[in-house]
Short mmCIF file of C-alpha atoms in Angstrom, two decimals:
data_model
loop_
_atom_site.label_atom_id
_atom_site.label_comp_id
_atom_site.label_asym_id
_atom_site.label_seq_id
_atom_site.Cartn_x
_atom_site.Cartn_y
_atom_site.Cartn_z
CA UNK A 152 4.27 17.19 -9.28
CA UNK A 153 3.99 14.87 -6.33
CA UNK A 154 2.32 11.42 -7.35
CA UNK A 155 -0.96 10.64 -5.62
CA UNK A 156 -2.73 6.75 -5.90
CA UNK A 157 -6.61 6.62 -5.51
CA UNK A 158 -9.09 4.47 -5.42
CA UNK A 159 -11.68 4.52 -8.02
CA UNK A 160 -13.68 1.43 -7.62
CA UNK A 161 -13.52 -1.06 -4.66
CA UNK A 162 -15.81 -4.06 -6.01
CA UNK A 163 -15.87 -7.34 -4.99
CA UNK A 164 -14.46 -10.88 -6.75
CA UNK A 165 -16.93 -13.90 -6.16
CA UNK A 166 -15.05 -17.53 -6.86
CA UNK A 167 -13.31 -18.55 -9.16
CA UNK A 168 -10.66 -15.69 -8.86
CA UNK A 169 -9.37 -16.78 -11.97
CA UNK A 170 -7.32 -15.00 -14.62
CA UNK A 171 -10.08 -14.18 -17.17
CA UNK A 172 -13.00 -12.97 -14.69
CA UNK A 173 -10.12 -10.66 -13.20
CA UNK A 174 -9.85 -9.13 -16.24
CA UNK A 175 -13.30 -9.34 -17.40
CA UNK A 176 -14.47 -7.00 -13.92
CA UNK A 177 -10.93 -4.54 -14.23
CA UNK A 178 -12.66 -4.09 -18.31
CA UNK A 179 -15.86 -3.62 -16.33
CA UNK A 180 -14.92 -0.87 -13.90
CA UNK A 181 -12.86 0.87 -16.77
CA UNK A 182 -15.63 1.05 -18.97
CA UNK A 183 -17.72 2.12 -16.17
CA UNK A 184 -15.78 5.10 -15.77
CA UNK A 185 -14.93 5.63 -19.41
CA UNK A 186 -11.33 5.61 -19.23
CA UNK A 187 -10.21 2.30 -20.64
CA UNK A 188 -8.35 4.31 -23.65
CA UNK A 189 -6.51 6.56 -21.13
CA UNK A 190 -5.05 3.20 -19.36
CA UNK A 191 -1.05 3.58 -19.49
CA UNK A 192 0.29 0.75 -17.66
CA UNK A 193 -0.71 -1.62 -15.19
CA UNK A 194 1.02 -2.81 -11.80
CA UNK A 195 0.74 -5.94 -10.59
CA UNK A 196 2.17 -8.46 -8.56
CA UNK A 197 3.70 -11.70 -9.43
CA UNK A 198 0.77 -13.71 -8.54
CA UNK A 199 -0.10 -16.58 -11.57
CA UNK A 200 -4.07 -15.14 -11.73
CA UNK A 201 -2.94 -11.30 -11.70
CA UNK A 202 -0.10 -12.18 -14.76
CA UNK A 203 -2.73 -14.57 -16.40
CA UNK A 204 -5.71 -11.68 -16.28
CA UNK A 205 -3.71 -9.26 -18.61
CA UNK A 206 -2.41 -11.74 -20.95
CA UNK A 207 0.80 -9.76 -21.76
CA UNK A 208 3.43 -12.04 -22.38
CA UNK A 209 4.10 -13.62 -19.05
CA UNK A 210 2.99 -16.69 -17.45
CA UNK A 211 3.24 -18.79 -14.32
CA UNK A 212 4.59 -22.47 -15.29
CA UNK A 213 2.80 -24.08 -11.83
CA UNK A 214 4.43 -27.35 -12.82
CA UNK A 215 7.98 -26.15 -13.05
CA UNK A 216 9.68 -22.94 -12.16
CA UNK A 217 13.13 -22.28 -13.73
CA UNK A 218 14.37 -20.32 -10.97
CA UNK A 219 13.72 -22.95 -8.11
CA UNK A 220 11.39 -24.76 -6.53
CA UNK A 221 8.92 -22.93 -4.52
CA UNK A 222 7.03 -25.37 -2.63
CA UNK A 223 10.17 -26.80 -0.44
CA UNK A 224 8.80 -26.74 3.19
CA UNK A 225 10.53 -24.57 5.51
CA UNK A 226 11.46 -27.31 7.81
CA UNK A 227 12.79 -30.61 7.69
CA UNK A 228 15.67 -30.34 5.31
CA UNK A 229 17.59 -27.28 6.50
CA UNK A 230 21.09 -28.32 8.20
CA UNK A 231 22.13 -27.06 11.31
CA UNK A 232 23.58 -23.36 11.97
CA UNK A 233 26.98 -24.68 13.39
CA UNK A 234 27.08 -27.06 10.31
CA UNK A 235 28.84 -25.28 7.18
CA UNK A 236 30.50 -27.46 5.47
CA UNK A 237 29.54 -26.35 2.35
CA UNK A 238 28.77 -22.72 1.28
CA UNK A 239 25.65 -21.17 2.03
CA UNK A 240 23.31 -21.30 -1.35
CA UNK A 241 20.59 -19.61 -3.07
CA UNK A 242 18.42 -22.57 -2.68
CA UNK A 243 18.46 -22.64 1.02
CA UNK A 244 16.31 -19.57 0.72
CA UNK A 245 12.56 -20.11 -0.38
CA UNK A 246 12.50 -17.75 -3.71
CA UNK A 247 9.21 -16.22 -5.29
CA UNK A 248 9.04 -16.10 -9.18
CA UNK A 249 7.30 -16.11 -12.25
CA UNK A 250 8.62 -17.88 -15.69
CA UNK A 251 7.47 -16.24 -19.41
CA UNK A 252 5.90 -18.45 -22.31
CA UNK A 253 6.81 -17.63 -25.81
CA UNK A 254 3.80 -18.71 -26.67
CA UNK A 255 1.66 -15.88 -25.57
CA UNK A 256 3.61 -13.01 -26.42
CA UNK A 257 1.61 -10.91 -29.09
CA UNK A 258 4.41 -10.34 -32.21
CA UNK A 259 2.34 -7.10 -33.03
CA UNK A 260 1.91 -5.38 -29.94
CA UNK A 261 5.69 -5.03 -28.78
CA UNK A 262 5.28 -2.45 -26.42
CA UNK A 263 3.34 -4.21 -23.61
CA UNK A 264 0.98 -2.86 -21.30
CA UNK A 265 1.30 -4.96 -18.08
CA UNK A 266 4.77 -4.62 -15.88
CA UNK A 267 6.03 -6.11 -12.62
CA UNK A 268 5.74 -4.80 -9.19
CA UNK A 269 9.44 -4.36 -8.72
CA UNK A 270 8.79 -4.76 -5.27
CA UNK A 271 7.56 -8.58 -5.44
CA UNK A 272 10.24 -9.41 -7.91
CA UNK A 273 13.22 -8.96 -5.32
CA UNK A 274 11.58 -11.06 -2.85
CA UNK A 275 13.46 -13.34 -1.08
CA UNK A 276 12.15 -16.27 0.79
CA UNK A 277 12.35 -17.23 4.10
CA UNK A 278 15.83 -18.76 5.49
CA UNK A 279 15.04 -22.32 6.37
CA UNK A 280 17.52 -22.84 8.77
CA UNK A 281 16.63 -19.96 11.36
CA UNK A 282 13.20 -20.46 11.09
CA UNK A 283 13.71 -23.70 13.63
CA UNK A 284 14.74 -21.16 16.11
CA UNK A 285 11.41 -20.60 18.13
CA UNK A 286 10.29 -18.28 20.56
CA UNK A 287 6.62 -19.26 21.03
CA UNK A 288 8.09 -20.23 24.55
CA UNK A 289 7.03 -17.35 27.19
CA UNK A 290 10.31 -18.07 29.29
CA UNK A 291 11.66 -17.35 25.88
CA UNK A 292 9.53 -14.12 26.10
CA UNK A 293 9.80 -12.96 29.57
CA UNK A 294 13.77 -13.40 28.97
CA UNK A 295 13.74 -10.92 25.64
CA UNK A 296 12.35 -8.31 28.02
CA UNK A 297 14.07 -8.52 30.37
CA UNK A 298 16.97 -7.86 27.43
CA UNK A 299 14.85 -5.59 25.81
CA UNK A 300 15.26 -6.98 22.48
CA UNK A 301 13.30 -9.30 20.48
CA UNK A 302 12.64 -11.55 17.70
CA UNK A 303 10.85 -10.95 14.45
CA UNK A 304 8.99 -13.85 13.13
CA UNK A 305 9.32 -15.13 9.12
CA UNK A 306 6.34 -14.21 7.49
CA UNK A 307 6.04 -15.84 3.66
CA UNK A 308 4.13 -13.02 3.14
CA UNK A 309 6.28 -10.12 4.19
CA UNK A 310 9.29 -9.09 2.55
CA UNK A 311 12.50 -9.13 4.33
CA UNK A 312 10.91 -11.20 7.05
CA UNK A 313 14.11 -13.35 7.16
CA UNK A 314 16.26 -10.30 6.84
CA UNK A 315 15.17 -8.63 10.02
CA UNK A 316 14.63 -12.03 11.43
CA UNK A 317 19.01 -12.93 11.45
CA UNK A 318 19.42 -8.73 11.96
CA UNK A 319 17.56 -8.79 15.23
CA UNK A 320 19.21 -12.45 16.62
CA UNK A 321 22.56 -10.41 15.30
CA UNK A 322 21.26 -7.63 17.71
CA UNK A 323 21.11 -9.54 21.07
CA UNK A 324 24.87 -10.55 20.99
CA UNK A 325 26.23 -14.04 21.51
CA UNK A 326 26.12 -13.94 25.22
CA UNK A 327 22.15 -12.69 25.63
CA UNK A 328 21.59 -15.52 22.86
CA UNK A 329 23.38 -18.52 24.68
CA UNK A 330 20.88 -17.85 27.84
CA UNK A 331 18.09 -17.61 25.43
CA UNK A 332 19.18 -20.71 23.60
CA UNK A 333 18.86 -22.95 26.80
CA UNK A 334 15.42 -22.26 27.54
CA UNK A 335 14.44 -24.08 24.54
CA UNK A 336 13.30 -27.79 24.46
CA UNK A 337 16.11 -28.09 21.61
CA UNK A 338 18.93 -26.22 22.40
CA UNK A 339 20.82 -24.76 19.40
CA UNK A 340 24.41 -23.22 19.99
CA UNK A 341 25.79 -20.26 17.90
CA UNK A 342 29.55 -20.52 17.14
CA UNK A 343 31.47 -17.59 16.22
CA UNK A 344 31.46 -19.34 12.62
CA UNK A 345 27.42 -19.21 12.67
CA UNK A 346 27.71 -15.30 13.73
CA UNK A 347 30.29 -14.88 10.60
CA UNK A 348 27.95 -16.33 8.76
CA UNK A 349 24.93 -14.54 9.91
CA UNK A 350 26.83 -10.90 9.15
CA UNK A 351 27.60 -12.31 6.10
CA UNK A 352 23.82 -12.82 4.80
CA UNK A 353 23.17 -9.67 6.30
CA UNK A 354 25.53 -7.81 4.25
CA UNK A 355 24.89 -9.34 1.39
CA UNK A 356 20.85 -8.83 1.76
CA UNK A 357 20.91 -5.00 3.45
CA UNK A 358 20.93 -3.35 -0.08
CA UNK A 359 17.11 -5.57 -1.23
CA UNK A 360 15.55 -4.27 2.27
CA UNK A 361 16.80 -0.85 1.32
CA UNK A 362 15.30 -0.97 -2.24
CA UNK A 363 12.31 -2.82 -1.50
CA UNK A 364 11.68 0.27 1.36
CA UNK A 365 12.26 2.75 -0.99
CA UNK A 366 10.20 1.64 -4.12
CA UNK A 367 6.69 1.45 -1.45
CA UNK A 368 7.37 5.02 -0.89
CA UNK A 369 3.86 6.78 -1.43
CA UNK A 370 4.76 10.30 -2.06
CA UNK A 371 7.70 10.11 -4.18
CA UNK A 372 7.79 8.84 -7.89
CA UNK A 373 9.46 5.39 -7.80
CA UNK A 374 9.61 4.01 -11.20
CA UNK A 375 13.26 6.12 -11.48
CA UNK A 376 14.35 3.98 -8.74
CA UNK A 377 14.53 0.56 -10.76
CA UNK A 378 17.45 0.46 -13.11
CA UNK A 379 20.04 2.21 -10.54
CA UNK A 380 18.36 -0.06 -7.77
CA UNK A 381 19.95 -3.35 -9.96
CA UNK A 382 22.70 -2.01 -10.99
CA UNK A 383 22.96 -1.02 -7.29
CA UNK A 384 22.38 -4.75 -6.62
CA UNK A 385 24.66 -5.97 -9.30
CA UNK A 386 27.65 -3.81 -8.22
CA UNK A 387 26.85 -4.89 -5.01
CA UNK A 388 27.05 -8.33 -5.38
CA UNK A 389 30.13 -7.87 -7.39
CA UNK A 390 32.18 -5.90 -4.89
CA UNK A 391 31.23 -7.64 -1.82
CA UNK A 392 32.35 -11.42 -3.18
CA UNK A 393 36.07 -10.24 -1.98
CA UNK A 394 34.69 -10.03 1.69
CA UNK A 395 32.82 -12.92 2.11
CA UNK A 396 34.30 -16.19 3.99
CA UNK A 397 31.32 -18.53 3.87
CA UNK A 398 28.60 -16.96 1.67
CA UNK A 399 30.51 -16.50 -1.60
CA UNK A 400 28.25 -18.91 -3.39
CA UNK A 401 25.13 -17.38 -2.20
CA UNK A 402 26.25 -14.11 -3.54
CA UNK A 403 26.95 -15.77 -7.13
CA UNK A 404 23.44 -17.41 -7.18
CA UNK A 405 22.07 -14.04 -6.19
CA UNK A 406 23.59 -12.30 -9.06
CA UNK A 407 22.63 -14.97 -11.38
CA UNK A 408 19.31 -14.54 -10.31
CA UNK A 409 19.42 -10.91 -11.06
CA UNK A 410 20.28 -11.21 -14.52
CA UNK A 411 17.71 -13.73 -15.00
CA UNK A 412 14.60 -11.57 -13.32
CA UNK A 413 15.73 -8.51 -14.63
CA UNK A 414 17.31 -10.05 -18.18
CA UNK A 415 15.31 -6.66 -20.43
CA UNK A 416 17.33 -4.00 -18.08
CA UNK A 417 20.83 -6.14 -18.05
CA UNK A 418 20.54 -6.65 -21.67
CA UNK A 419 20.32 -2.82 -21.93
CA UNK A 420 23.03 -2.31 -19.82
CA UNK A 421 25.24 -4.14 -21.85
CA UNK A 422 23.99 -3.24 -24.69
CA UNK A 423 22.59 -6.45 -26.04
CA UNK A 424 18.99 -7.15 -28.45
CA UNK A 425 16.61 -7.21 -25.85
CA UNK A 426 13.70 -9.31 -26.51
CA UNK A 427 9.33 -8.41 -25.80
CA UNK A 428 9.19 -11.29 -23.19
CA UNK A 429 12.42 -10.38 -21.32
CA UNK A 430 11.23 -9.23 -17.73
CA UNK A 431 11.33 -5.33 -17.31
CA UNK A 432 12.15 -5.16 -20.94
CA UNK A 433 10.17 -1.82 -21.03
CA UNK A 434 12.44 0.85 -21.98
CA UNK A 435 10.14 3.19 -19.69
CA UNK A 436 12.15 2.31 -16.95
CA UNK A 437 15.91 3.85 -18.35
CA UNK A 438 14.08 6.70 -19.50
CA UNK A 439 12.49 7.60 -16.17
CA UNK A 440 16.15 7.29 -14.40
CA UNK A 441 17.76 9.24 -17.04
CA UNK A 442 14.82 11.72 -16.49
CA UNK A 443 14.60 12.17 -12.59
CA UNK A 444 17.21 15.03 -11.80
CA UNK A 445 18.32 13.36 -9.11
CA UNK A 446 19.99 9.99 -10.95
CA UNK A 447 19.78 10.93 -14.86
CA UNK A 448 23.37 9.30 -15.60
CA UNK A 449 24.99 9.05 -12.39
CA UNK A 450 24.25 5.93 -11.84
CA UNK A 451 26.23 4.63 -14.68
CA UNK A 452 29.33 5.10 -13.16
CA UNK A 453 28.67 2.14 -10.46
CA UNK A 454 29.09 -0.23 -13.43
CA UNK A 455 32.90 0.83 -14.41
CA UNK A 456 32.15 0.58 -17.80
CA UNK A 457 34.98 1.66 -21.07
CA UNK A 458 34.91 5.54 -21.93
CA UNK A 459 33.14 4.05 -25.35
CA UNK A 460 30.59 2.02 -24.08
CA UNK A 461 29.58 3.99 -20.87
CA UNK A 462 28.99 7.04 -23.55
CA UNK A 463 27.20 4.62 -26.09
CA UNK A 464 24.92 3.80 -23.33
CA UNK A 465 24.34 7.06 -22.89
CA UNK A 466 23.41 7.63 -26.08
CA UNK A 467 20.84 4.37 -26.84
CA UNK A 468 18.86 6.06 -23.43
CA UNK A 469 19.17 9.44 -24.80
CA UNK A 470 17.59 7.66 -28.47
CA UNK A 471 14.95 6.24 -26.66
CA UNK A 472 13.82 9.49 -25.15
CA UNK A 473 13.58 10.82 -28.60
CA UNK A 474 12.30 8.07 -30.11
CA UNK A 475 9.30 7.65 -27.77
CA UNK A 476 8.51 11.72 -27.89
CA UNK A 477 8.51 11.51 -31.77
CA UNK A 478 5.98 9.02 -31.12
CA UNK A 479 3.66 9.91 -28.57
CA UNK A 480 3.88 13.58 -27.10
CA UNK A 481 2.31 15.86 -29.30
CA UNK A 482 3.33 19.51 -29.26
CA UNK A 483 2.87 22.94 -31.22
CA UNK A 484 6.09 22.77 -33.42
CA UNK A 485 5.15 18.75 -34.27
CA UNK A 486 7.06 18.43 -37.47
CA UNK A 487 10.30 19.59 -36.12
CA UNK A 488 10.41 17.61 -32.96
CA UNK A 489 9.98 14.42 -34.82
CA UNK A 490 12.38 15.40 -37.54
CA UNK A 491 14.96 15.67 -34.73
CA UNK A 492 13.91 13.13 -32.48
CA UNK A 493 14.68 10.75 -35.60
CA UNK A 494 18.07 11.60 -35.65
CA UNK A 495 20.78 10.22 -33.96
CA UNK A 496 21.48 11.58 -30.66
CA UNK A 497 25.27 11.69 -31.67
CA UNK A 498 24.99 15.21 -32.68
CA UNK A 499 25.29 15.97 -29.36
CA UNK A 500 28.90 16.84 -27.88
CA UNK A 501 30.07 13.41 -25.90
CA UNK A 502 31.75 15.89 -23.64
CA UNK A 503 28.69 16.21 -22.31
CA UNK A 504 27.68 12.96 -21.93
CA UNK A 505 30.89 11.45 -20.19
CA UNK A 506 31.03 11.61 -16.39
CA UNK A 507 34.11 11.32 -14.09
CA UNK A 508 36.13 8.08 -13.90
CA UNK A 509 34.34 5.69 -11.08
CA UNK A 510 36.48 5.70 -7.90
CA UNK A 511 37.49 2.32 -5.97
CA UNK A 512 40.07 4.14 -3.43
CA UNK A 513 37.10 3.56 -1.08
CA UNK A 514 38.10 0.31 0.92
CA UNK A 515 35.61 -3.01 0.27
CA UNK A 516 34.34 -3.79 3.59
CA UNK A 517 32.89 -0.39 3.46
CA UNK A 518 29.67 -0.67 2.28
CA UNK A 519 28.54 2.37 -0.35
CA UNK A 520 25.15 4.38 0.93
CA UNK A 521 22.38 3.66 -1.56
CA UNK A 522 21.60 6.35 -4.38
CA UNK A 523 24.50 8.13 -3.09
CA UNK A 524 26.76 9.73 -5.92
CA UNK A 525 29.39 12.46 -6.27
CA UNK A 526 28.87 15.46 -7.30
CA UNK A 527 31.73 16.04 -10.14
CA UNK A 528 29.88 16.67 -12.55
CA UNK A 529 31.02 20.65 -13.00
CA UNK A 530 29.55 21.32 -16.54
CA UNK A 531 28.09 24.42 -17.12
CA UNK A 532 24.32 24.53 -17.80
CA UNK A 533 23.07 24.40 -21.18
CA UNK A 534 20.48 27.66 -21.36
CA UNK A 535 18.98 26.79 -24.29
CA UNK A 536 15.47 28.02 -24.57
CA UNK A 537 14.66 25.89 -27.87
CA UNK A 538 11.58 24.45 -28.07
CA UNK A 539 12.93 21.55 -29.99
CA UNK A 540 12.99 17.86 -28.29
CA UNK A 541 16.69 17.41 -28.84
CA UNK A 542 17.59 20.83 -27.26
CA UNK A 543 15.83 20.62 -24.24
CA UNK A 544 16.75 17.24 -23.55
CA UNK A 545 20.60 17.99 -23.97
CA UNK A 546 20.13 21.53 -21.50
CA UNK A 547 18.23 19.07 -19.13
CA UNK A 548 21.18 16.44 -19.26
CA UNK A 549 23.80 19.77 -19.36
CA UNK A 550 22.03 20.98 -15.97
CA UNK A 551 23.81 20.59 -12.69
CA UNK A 552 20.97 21.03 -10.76
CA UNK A 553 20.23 18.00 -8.86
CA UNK A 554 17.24 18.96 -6.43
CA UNK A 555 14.43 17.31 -5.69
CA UNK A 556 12.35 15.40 -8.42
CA UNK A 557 8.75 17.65 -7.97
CA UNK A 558 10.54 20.95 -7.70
CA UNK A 559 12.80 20.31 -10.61
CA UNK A 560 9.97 19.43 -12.91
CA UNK A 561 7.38 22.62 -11.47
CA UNK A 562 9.94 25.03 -12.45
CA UNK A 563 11.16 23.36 -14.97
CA UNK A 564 11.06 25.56 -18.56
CA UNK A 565 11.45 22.31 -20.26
CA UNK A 566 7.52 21.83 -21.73
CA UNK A 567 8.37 18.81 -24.44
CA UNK A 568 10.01 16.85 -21.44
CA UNK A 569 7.82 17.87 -18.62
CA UNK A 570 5.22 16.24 -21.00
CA UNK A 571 6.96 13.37 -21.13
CA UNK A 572 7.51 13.05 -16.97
CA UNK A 573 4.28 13.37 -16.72
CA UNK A 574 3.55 10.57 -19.29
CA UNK A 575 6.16 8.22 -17.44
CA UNK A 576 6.19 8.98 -13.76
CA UNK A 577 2.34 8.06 -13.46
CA UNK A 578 3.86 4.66 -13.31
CA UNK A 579 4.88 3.64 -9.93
CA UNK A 580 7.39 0.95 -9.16
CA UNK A 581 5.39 -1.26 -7.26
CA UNK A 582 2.13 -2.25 -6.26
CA UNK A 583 2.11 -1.03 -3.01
CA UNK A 584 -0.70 1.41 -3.46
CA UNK A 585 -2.60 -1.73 -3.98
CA UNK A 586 -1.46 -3.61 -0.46
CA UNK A 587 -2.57 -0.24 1.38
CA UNK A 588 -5.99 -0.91 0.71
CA UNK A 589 -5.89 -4.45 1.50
CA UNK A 590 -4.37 -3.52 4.58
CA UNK A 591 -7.04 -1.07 5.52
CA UNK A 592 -10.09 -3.76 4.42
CA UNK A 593 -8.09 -6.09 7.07
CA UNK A 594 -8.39 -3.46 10.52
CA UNK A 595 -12.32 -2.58 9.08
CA UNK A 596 -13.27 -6.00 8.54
CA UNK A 597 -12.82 -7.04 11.71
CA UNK A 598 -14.16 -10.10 13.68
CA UNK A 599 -16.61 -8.02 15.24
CA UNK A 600 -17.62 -6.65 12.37
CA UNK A 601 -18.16 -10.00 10.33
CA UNK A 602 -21.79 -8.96 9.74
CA UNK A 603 -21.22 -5.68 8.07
CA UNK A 604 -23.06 -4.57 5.04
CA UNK A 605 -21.20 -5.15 1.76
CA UNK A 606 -22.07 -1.75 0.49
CA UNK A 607 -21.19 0.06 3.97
CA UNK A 608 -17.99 -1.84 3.79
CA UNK A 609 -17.25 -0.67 -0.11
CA UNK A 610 -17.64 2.67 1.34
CA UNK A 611 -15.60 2.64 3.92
CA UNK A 612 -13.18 1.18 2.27
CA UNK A 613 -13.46 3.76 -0.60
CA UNK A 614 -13.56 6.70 2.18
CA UNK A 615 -10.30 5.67 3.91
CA UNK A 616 -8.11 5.02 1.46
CA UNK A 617 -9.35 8.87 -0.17
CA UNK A 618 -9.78 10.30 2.92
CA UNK A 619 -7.56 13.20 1.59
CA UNK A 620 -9.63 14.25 -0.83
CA UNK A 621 -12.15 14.94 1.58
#
């Protein structure tokens, strides 16, 4: 059960790339290959035309954006690195982001089709301030190889760009980066405040480049990953404010943020009406955490919550595995599965469901390893052979096993569940699959190549990107 992305179609968009002939030419190629009807979900990015072509609820306000202002140049306005006077904010990072209109949600089609690339949603934007530091200078140059080191460049269009930009200045030391520093035309001096600083943002930002790594993973199923990637984030965000000097107020805005981006999976978290337009208000994306072996509920101990509450959380996931397999996986003893998928999941014993008391003996400045959990949980494994939903879904939860996500699932005697995985990990995470084959049009298409035939350049497109089917 290892995921696999391929191209079907690889046609090309004539002006205007606009919303509706977008959708008009995906309805094309779908009918084309008669599977329109078999569609599940689609992944795109957060681009305005993309979220305007599938009309599902969302919608790019291009005269104002609620979480910031996105077309702040990345020069002129940012202060100094050796002047902090104030704490270091959200809004001296250049943010991505889409808005939703009320307007265009559909009241009778709650469960939407379109979702966001979880990747684009948690990127940043590039830091203003170090992007003044240059190194288009080849003394500059000649001097980093000297040092063996060197300098990434912000790119608006690659995540993390300012990330690895401060992590490799961070890397040459404060000694290497004074003689760098006078080469330039306009010197700029690092204090050990500036380096403080600098740690700081990195700290604070080393759990996104994780996540937004991990989720472009292209043989793994990622759409597990999201909710215990933010509450990853969250906890993150809320542990780390203790250790922070200068950048307490960029960690605040950060978690604000969060909660505003992801509003449908904090709402569930704390247990709040979520509403059809709230971004990644899909329940799809609890279920497929609670049903990857790897997470399924140990995740929930990162957020610390009340004995109660953690185990009513439990439960509303649980509900919502039910409640979706009463309604759309069909199997041999149909009748019975729904009439116990309607009930409440509280028939089943809480003991179960309750996992050991969330440890903070570990000291703060020591960061926690991502999707890293302890292994207490020492019940014994339900062997219920019951073909009925509620039964294998409590021996699945019951299970201590904890290996890998494809061999679970092969083996796995569960068939009402594995149904479901199937259903629900054919959704990826993010649209990385996507980027791949832009990336691969970009080394075939070619300056030298400008002349190409359209159709020998659909093919080779289409033969590269499947070359292991071949």
């Amino acid at each position: 059960m290892i995921p696999q992305a391929y191209l079907i179609d690889f046609v090309r968009l004539k002006s205007p790339h606009t919303g509706e002939n977008i959708q008009q030419l995906t309805e094309d190629v779908l009918d084309e290959f008669e599977i329109k009807e078999k569609v599940f979900k689609i992944i795109t990015d957060n681009a305005s035309s993309m979220i305007k072509a599938y009309k599902f609820g969302l919608l790019v306000d291009e005269e104002t954006d609620k979480y910031g202002d996105i077309s702040k140049s990345m020069s002129g306005t940012a202060p100094m690195l050796d002047d902090y006077d104030h704490d270091i904010e959200l809004n001296d990072f250049q943010v991505i982001d889409v808005c939703q209109d009320d307007d265009i949600d559909d009241p009778e089609d709650p469960a939407t089709l379109r979702l966001s690339c979880f990747a684009h949603t948690l990127v940043l934007g590039k830091c203003q301030a170090l992007a003044k530091f240059s190194h288009k200078s080849s003394k500059v140059a000649d001097l980093l190889d000297e040092l063996n080191q060197r300098i990434n460049k912000t790119n608006v269009t690659r995540w993390n760009s300012e990330y690895l930009l401060i992590k490799s200045i961070l890397l040459i030391g404060k000694n290497d980066l004074e003689s760098i520093t006078k080469l330039m035309d306009n010197s700029i001096t690092f204090s050990n405040k500036d380096f403080t600083v600098l740690e700081e943002i990195i700290n604070i930002l080393e759990p996104f480049y994780e996540i937004s790594i991990k989720c472009q993973v292209e043989a793994i199923v990622t759409a597990s990953l999201v909710v215990p990637a933010v509450v990853h984030l969250v906890t993150h965000l809320r542990d780390i404010k203790e250790n922070l000097s200068f950048c307490t107020k960029l960690a605040q805005q950060l978690q604000s943020s969060l909660e505003i981006r992801f509003a449908g999976i904090i709402k569930r978290l704390n247990q709040d009406e979520v509403e059809n337009n709230d971004p990644f208000s899909d329940s799809i994306y609890f279920m497929a955490a609670a049903l990857d072996p790897q997470f399924k509920f140990y995740w929930i101990r990162d957020l610390r919550l009340p004995a109660n509450a953690e185990n009513r959380l439990k439960q509303n996931i649980l509900q919502l595995i039910l409640d979706y397999i009463s309604k759309y996986v069909t199997t041999s003893s149909t009748n019975s599965s729904h009439q116990r998928a309607d009930q409440s999941f509280s028939s089943l014993p809480l003991s179960s469901l309750s996992s050991a008391t969330f440890s903070s003996s570990t000291p703060k400045p020591k960061r926690r390893k991502l999707f890293n959990y302890n292994d207490d949980n020492n019940d014994e494994s339900n062997d219920s052979t019951s073909m009925d939903a509620a039964n294998e879904l409590e021996a699945y939860i019951n299970d201590p096993v904890r290996s890998r996500f494809s061999e679970y699932w092969l083996n796995s005697p569960f068939s009402i569940l594995k149904t479901l995985v199937i259903r629900i990990f054919s959704v990826q995470a993010s649209s990385a699959p996507v980027g791949r084959v832009f990336s691969y049009a970009g080394l075939i298409l070619s300056p030298r190549r400008a002349n190409m035939n359209e159709k020998l350049f659909k093919d080779l497109i289409f033969l590269k990107v499947n070359q292991h089917l071949l």
